[in-house]
């Protein structure tokens, strides 16, 4: 066997091994991103427990008013940061969609606490505001 031929075979086998490694890495990277999204979503939900506690205290002690929504938004700051982290694993279109859905969620969350405060004395009240962002966040890819 010629020396040039042996080096060609070694090069070909090395290229096949390298291609296999690249395919394996690409396959596992998708699973890693999915797991990271799950982990970041779980952290977001833990943060929202604190946000909800702060909103409940603020809104229950408030008398209402036009600025109530605006004054409540700063409680979401830790959740805002977590949404930015979740957005890092998404495409630009999905990141924009996530931001829009999150903005609606923040407003609905505050309005739902206000509704709960205002109608807590009425057992027949049918609640209209149901912020359903967690299911969206869990399934976004």
mmCIF file with all atom_site columns, C-alpha atoms in Angstrom, residues 26-135:
data_model
loop_
_atom_site.group_PDB
_atom_site.id
_atom_site.type_symbol
_atom_site.label_atom_id
_atom_site.label_alt_id
_atom_site.label_comp_id
_atom_site.label_asym_id
_atom_site.label_entity_id
_atom_site.label_seq_id
_atom_site.pdbx_PDB_ins_code
_atom_site.Cartn_x
_atom_site.Cartn_y
_atom_site.Cartn_z
_atom_site.occupancy
_atom_site.B_iso_or_equiv
_atom_site.pdbx_formal_charge
_atom_site.auth_seq_id
_atom_site.auth_comp_id
_atom_site.auth_asym_id
_atom_site.auth_atom_id
_atom_site.pdbx_PDB_model_num
ATOM 1   C CA . UNK A 1 26  ? -26.446 19.470 16.894 1.00 0.00 ? 26  UNK A CA 1
ATOM 2   C CA . UNK A 1 27  ? -28.948 16.878 18.113 1.00 0.00 ? 27  UNK A CA 1
ATOM 3   C CA . UNK A 1 28  ? -28.018 17.391 21.762 1.00 0.00 ? 28  UNK A CA 1
ATOM 4   C CA . UNK A 1 29  ? -27.928 21.181 21.457 1.00 0.00 ? 29  UNK A CA 1
ATOM 5   C CA . UNK A 1 30  ? -31.653 21.203 20.684 1.00 0.00 ? 30  UNK A CA 1
ATOM 6   C CA . UNK A 1 31  ? -32.362 19.159 23.824 1.00 0.00 ? 31  UNK A CA 1
ATOM 7   C CA . UNK A 1 32  ? -30.115 21.479 25.848 1.00 0.00 ? 32  UNK A CA 1
ATOM 8   C CA . UNK A 1 33  ? -32.036 24.548 24.619 1.00 0.00 ? 33  UNK A CA 1
ATOM 9   C CA . UNK A 1 34  ? -35.355 22.869 25.460 1.00 0.00 ? 34  UNK A CA 1
ATOM 10  C CA . UNK A 1 35  ? -34.118 22.023 28.971 1.00 0.00 ? 35  UNK A CA 1
ATOM 11  C CA . UNK A 1 36  ? -32.769 25.535 29.447 1.00 0.00 ? 36  UNK A CA 1
ATOM 12  C CA . UNK A 1 37  ? -36.126 26.999 28.372 1.00 0.00 ? 37  UNK A CA 1
ATOM 13  C CA . UNK A 1 38  ? -37.857 24.773 30.921 1.00 0.00 ? 38  UNK A CA 1
ATOM 14  C CA . UNK A 1 39  ? -35.442 25.809 33.675 1.00 0.00 ? 39  UNK A CA 1
ATOM 15  C CA . UNK A 1 40  ? -35.745 29.524 32.886 1.00 0.00 ? 40  UNK A CA 1
ATOM 16  C CA . UNK A 1 41  ? -39.560 29.250 32.761 1.00 0.00 ? 41  UNK A CA 1
ATOM 17  C CA . UNK A 1 42  ? -39.566 27.588 36.170 1.00 0.00 ? 42  UNK A CA 1
ATOM 18  C CA . UNK A 1 43  ? -37.424 30.419 37.559 1.00 0.00 ? 43  UNK A CA 1
ATOM 19  C CA . UNK A 1 44  ? -39.871 32.923 36.038 1.00 0.00 ? 44  UNK A CA 1
ATOM 20  C CA . UNK A 1 45  ? -42.771 31.237 37.808 1.00 0.00 ? 45  UNK A CA 1
ATOM 21  C CA . UNK A 1 46  ? -40.914 31.404 41.147 1.00 0.00 ? 46  UNK A CA 1
ATOM 22  C CA . UNK A 1 47  ? -40.232 35.104 40.572 1.00 0.00 ? 47  UNK A CA 1
ATOM 23  C CA . UNK A 1 48  ? -43.903 35.666 39.793 1.00 0.00 ? 48  UNK A CA 1
ATOM 24  C CA . UNK A 1 49  ? -44.862 34.262 43.205 1.00 0.00 ? 49  UNK A CA 1
ATOM 25  C CA . UNK A 1 50  ? -43.005 37.207 44.784 1.00 0.00 ? 50  UNK A CA 1
ATOM 26  C CA . UNK A 1 51  ? -44.442 39.634 42.234 1.00 0.00 ? 51  UNK A CA 1
ATOM 27  C CA . UNK A 1 52  ? -47.958 38.414 43.045 1.00 0.00 ? 52  UNK A CA 1
ATOM 28  C CA . UNK A 1 53  ? -47.374 38.830 46.780 1.00 0.00 ? 53  UNK A CA 1
ATOM 29  C CA . UNK A 1 54  ? -46.169 42.404 46.258 1.00 0.00 ? 54  UNK A CA 1
ATOM 30  C CA . UNK A 1 55  ? -49.044 43.211 43.899 1.00 0.00 ? 55  UNK A CA 1
ATOM 31  C CA . UNK A 1 56  ? -51.561 41.801 46.347 1.00 0.00 ? 56  UNK A CA 1
ATOM 32  C CA . UNK A 1 57  ? -50.197 43.975 49.176 1.00 0.00 ? 57  UNK A CA 1
ATOM 33  C CA . UNK A 1 58  ? -50.032 47.102 47.023 1.00 0.00 ? 58  UNK A CA 1
ATOM 34  C CA . UNK A 1 59  ? -53.440 46.751 45.385 1.00 0.00 ? 59  UNK A CA 1
ATOM 35  C CA . UNK A 1 60  ? -55.271 45.693 48.528 1.00 0.00 ? 60  UNK A CA 1
ATOM 36  C CA . UNK A 1 61  ? -53.956 48.755 50.373 1.00 0.00 ? 61  UNK A CA 1
ATOM 37  C CA . UNK A 1 62  ? -54.678 51.088 47.438 1.00 0.00 ? 62  UNK A CA 1
ATOM 38  C CA . UNK A 1 63  ? -57.855 53.052 46.947 1.00 0.00 ? 63  UNK A CA 1
ATOM 39  C CA . UNK A 1 64  ? -57.726 52.671 43.174 1.00 0.00 ? 64  UNK A CA 1
ATOM 40  C CA . UNK A 1 65  ? -57.314 55.487 40.730 1.00 0.00 ? 65  UNK A CA 1
ATOM 41  C CA . UNK A 1 66  ? -56.083 56.107 37.228 1.00 0.00 ? 66  UNK A CA 1
ATOM 42  C CA . UNK A 1 67  ? -52.429 55.578 38.077 1.00 0.00 ? 67  UNK A CA 1
ATOM 43  C CA . UNK A 1 68  ? -52.857 52.237 39.812 1.00 0.00 ? 68  UNK A CA 1
ATOM 44  C CA . UNK A 1 69  ? -51.810 50.246 36.728 1.00 0.00 ? 69  UNK A CA 1
ATOM 45  C CA . UNK A 1 70  ? -48.734 52.419 36.116 1.00 0.00 ? 70  UNK A CA 1
ATOM 46  C CA . UNK A 1 71  ? -47.724 52.369 39.772 1.00 0.00 ? 71  UNK A CA 1
ATOM 47  C CA . UNK A 1 72  ? -47.921 48.567 39.829 1.00 0.00 ? 72  UNK A CA 1
ATOM 48  C CA . UNK A 1 73  ? -45.626 47.936 36.861 1.00 0.00 ? 73  UNK A CA 1
ATOM 49  C CA . UNK A 1 74  ? -42.363 48.359 38.792 1.00 0.00 ? 74  UNK A CA 1
ATOM 50  C CA . UNK A 1 75  ? -43.150 45.216 40.800 1.00 0.00 ? 75  UNK A CA 1
ATOM 51  C CA . UNK A 1 76  ? -42.540 43.240 37.598 1.00 0.00 ? 76  UNK A CA 1
ATOM 52  C CA . UNK A 1 77  ? -38.889 44.300 37.236 1.00 0.00 ? 77  UNK A CA 1
ATOM 53  C CA . UNK A 1 78  ? -37.386 40.910 38.266 1.00 0.00 ? 78  UNK A CA 1
ATOM 54  C CA . UNK A 1 79  ? -39.850 39.114 35.975 1.00 0.00 ? 79  UNK A CA 1
ATOM 55  C CA . UNK A 1 80  ? -38.981 41.528 33.132 1.00 0.00 ? 80  UNK A CA 1
ATOM 56  C CA . UNK A 1 81  ? -35.340 40.522 33.432 1.00 0.00 ? 81  UNK A CA 1
ATOM 57  C CA . UNK A 1 82  ? -36.212 36.819 33.449 1.00 0.00 ? 82  UNK A CA 1
ATOM 58  C CA . UNK A 1 83  ? -38.308 37.231 30.281 1.00 0.00 ? 83  UNK A CA 1
ATOM 59  C CA . UNK A 1 84  ? -35.259 38.770 28.583 1.00 0.00 ? 84  UNK A CA 1
ATOM 60  C CA . UNK A 1 85  ? -33.234 35.706 29.571 1.00 0.00 ? 85  UNK A CA 1
ATOM 61  C CA . UNK A 1 86  ? -35.911 33.363 28.206 1.00 0.00 ? 86  UNK A CA 1
ATOM 62  C CA . UNK A 1 87  ? -35.910 35.368 24.978 1.00 0.00 ? 87  UNK A CA 1
ATOM 63  C CA . UNK A 1 88  ? -32.211 34.621 24.429 1.00 0.00 ? 88  UNK A CA 1
ATOM 64  C CA . UNK A 1 89  ? -33.048 31.088 23.291 1.00 0.00 ? 89  UNK A CA 1
ATOM 65  C CA . UNK A 1 90  ? -35.704 32.229 20.781 1.00 0.00 ? 90  UNK A CA 1
ATOM 66  C CA . UNK A 1 91  ? -35.653 33.504 17.223 1.00 0.00 ? 91  UNK A CA 1
ATOM 67  C CA . UNK A 1 92  ? -36.256 37.235 16.662 1.00 0.00 ? 92  UNK A CA 1
ATOM 68  C CA . UNK A 1 93  ? -39.896 36.679 15.632 1.00 0.00 ? 93  UNK A CA 1
ATOM 69  C CA . UNK A 1 94  ? -40.631 34.547 18.681 1.00 0.00 ? 94  UNK A CA 1
ATOM 70  C CA . UNK A 1 95  ? -38.775 36.999 20.937 1.00 0.00 ? 95  UNK A CA 1
ATOM 71  C CA . UNK A 1 96  ? -41.003 39.849 19.694 1.00 0.00 ? 96  UNK A CA 1
ATOM 72  C CA . UNK A 1 97  ? -44.098 37.678 20.141 1.00 0.00 ? 97  UNK A CA 1
ATOM 73  C CA . UNK A 1 98  ? -42.960 36.797 23.680 1.00 0.00 ? 98  UNK A CA 1
ATOM 74  C CA . UNK A 1 99  ? -42.483 40.473 24.571 1.00 0.00 ? 99  UNK A CA 1
ATOM 75  C CA . UNK A 1 100 ? -45.952 41.384 23.267 1.00 0.00 ? 100 UNK A CA 1
ATOM 76  C CA . UNK A 1 101 ? -47.615 38.522 25.143 1.00 0.00 ? 101 UNK A CA 1
ATOM 77  C CA . UNK A 1 102 ? -45.711 39.403 28.295 1.00 0.00 ? 102 UNK A CA 1
ATOM 78  C CA . UNK A 1 103 ? -46.815 43.056 28.136 1.00 0.00 ? 103 UNK A CA 1
ATOM 79  C CA . UNK A 1 104 ? -50.446 41.914 27.858 1.00 0.00 ? 104 UNK A CA 1
ATOM 80  C CA . UNK A 1 105 ? -49.872 39.481 30.749 1.00 0.00 ? 105 UNK A CA 1
ATOM 81  C CA . UNK A 1 106 ? -48.518 42.218 33.041 1.00 0.00 ? 106 UNK A CA 1
ATOM 82  C CA . UNK A 1 107 ? -51.516 44.436 32.426 1.00 0.00 ? 107 UNK A CA 1
ATOM 83  C CA . UNK A 1 108 ? -53.971 41.542 32.802 1.00 0.00 ? 108 UNK A CA 1
ATOM 84  C CA . UNK A 1 109 ? -52.269 40.405 35.999 1.00 0.00 ? 109 UNK A CA 1
ATOM 85  C CA . UNK A 1 110 ? -52.655 43.842 37.578 1.00 0.00 ? 110 UNK A CA 1
ATOM 86  C CA . UNK A 1 111 ? -56.245 44.172 36.328 1.00 0.00 ? 111 UNK A CA 1
ATOM 87  C CA . UNK A 1 112 ? -57.084 40.726 37.719 1.00 0.00 ? 112 UNK A CA 1
ATOM 88  C CA . UNK A 1 113 ? -55.814 41.756 41.192 1.00 0.00 ? 113 UNK A CA 1
ATOM 89  C CA . UNK A 1 114 ? -57.821 44.987 40.950 1.00 0.00 ? 114 UNK A CA 1
ATOM 90  C CA . UNK A 1 115 ? -60.910 43.030 39.915 1.00 0.00 ? 115 UNK A CA 1
ATOM 91  C CA . UNK A 1 116 ? -60.402 40.601 42.814 1.00 0.00 ? 116 UNK A CA 1
ATOM 92  C CA . UNK A 1 117 ? -60.145 43.519 45.247 1.00 0.00 ? 117 UNK A CA 1
ATOM 93  C CA . UNK A 1 118 ? -63.123 45.406 43.856 1.00 0.00 ? 118 UNK A CA 1
ATOM 94  C CA . UNK A 1 119 ? -65.478 42.419 43.722 1.00 0.00 ? 119 UNK A CA 1
ATOM 95  C CA . UNK A 1 120 ? -64.326 40.414 46.737 1.00 0.00 ? 120 UNK A CA 1
ATOM 96  C CA . UNK A 1 121 ? -67.531 41.350 48.575 1.00 0.00 ? 121 UNK A CA 1
ATOM 97  C CA . UNK A 1 122 ? -69.745 40.062 45.725 1.00 0.00 ? 122 UNK A CA 1
ATOM 98  C CA . UNK A 1 123 ? -69.979 36.228 45.739 1.00 0.00 ? 123 UNK A CA 1
ATOM 99  C CA . UNK A 1 124 ? -71.975 36.269 42.471 1.00 0.00 ? 124 UNK A CA 1
ATOM 100 C CA . UNK A 1 125 ? -69.348 38.159 40.480 1.00 0.00 ? 125 UNK A CA 1
ATOM 101 C CA . UNK A 1 126 ? -68.019 36.270 37.459 1.00 0.00 ? 126 UNK A CA 1
ATOM 102 C CA . UNK A 1 127 ? -64.368 37.133 37.027 1.00 0.00 ? 127 UNK A CA 1
ATOM 103 C CA . UNK A 1 128 ? -63.534 38.300 33.519 1.00 0.00 ? 128 UNK A CA 1
ATOM 104 C CA . UNK A 1 129 ? -59.756 38.596 33.602 1.00 0.00 ? 129 UNK A CA 1
ATOM 105 C CA . UNK A 1 130 ? -57.733 35.399 33.537 1.00 0.00 ? 130 UNK A CA 1
ATOM 106 C CA . UNK A 1 131 ? -54.060 35.982 32.709 1.00 0.00 ? 131 UNK A CA 1
ATOM 107 C CA . UNK A 1 132 ? -53.034 32.782 30.921 1.00 0.00 ? 132 UNK A CA 1
ATOM 108 C CA . UNK A 1 133 ? -49.409 33.471 30.109 1.00 0.00 ? 133 UNK A CA 1
ATOM 109 C CA . UNK A 1 134 ? -47.817 30.482 31.846 1.00 0.00 ? 134 UNK A CA 1
ATOM 110 C CA . UNK A 1 135 ? -49.232 27.967 29.380 1.00 0.00 ? 135 UNK A CA 1
#
